Coordinates of C-alpha atoms in Angstrom, one line a residue:
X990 CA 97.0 14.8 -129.8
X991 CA 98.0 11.3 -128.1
X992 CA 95.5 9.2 -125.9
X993 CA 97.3 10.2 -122.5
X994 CA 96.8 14.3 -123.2
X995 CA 92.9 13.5 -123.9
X996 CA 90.6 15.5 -121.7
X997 CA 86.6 15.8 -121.0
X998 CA 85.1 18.8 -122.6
X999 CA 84.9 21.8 -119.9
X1000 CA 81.4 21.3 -118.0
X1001 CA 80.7 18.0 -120.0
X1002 CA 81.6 15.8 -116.4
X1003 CA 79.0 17.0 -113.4
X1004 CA 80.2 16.4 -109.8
X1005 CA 78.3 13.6 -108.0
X1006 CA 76.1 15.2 -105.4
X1007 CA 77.2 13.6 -101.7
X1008 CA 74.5 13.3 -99.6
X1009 CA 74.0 11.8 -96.0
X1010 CA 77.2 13.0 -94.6
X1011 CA 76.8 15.8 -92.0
X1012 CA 74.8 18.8 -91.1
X1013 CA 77.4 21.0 -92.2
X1014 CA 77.0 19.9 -96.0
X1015 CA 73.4 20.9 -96.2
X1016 CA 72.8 17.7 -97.1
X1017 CA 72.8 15.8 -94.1
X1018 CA 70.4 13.8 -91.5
X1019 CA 67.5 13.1 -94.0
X1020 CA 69.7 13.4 -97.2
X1021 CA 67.5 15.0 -99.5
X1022 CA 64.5 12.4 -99.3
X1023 CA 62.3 14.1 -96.6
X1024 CA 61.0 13.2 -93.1
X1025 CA 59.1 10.6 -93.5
X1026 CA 57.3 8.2 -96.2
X1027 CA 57.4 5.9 -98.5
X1028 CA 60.0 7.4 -100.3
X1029 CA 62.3 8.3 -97.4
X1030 CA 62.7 4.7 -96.0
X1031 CA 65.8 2.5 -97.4
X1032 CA 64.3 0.0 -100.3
X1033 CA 61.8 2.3 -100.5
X1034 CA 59.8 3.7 -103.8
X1035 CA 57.2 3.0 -105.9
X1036 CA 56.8 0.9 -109.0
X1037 CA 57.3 2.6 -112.7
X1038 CA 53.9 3.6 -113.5
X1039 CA 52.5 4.0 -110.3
X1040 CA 50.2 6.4 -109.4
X1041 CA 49.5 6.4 -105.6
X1042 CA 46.1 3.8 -106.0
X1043 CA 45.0 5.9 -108.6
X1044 CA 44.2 3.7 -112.0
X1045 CA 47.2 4.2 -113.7
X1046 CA 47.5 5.6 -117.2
X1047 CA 48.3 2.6 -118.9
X1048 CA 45.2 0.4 -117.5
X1049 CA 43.0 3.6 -118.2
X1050 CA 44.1 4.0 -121.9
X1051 CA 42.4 1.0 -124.3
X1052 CA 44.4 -1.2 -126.4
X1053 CA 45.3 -0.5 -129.7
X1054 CA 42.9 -1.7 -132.5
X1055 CA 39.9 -4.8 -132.8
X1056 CA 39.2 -7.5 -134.8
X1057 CA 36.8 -6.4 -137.2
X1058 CA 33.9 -9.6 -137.9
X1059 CA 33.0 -7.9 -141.0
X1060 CA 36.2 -7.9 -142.7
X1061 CA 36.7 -9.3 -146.4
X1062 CA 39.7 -11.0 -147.3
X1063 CA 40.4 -9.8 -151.1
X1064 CA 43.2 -12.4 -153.3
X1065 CA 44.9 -10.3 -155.7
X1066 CA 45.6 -10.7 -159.1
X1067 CA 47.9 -9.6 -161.7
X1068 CA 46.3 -8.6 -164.9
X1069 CA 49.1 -10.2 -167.0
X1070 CA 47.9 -13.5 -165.1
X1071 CA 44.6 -13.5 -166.7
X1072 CA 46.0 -14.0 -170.2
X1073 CA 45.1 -17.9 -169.8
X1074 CA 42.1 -17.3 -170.4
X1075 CA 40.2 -16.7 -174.0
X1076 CA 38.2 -13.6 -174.5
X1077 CA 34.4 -12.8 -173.6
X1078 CA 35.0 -16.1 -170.9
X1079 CA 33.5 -15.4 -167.9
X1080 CA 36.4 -15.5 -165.1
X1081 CA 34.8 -17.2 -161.5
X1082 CA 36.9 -17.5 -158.4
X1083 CA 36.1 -21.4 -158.8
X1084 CA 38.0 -20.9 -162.4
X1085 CA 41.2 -19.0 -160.6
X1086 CA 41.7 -21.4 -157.9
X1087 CA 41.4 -24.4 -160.6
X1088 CA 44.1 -22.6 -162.8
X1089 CA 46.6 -22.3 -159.7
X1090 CA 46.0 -18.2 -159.9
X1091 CA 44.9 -18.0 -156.7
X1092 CA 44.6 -20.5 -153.3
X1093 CA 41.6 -21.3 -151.6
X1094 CA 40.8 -19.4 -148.6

C-alpha cells in the first residue's frame, strides 16, 4: 500500500446534490426551497432556536439550580487534628479557630 494507490471506502464519499440548474434536473427554477417564504428568499432563514414567535424552548425551560438562604456552611476537621487538645476538654469553634484548625468564616 503507498499514499498514491489510497482510495475512499466504496459509498463512504456522497455526491453533492446540484441544484438550481435547469428544469430538466428536477431540481431546477425553485431549487428545492419552495415557492415562496422566508426560507425561499436568498439570505434568508431563521435563527438557531427559533420557533416562528412561539417562546422558544430555551426561554420556556428555568435555569438550573437557586441559591439556597438557608444553607449552612460546615468546616471540616480531621480527627487526628484534635489530638492538641487534652481529654474531657470541651472543644468550641472559638477554640479551633484560635489553634489555627480551622479559619473564620
Amino acid at each position: 500500500m503507498k499514499l498514491n494507490n489510497l482510495r475512499p471506502a466504496p459509498k463512504s464519499v456522497k455526491k453533492r446534490k446540484r441544484v438550481g440548474r435547469g428544469c430538466g434536473s428536477g431540481h431546477g427554477f425553485t431549487s428545492c426551497r419552495g415557492s415562496n417564504g422566508q426560507n425561499s428568499r436568498s439570505g434568508g432563514g431563521v435563527r438557531p432556536g427559533f420557533e416562528g414567535g412561539q417562546m422558544p424552548l430555551y426561554r420556556r425551560v428555568p435555569k438550573r439550580g437557586f441559591t439556597n438562604i438557608f444553607k449552612k456552611d460546615y468546616s471540616i476537621v480531621n480527627i487526628g487534628r484534635l489530638n492538641i487538645f487534652k481529654d474531657g476538654d470541651v472543644v468550641t469553634r472559638k477554640e479551633l479557630i484560635d489553634k489555627g484548625i480551622i479559619k473564620k468564616v
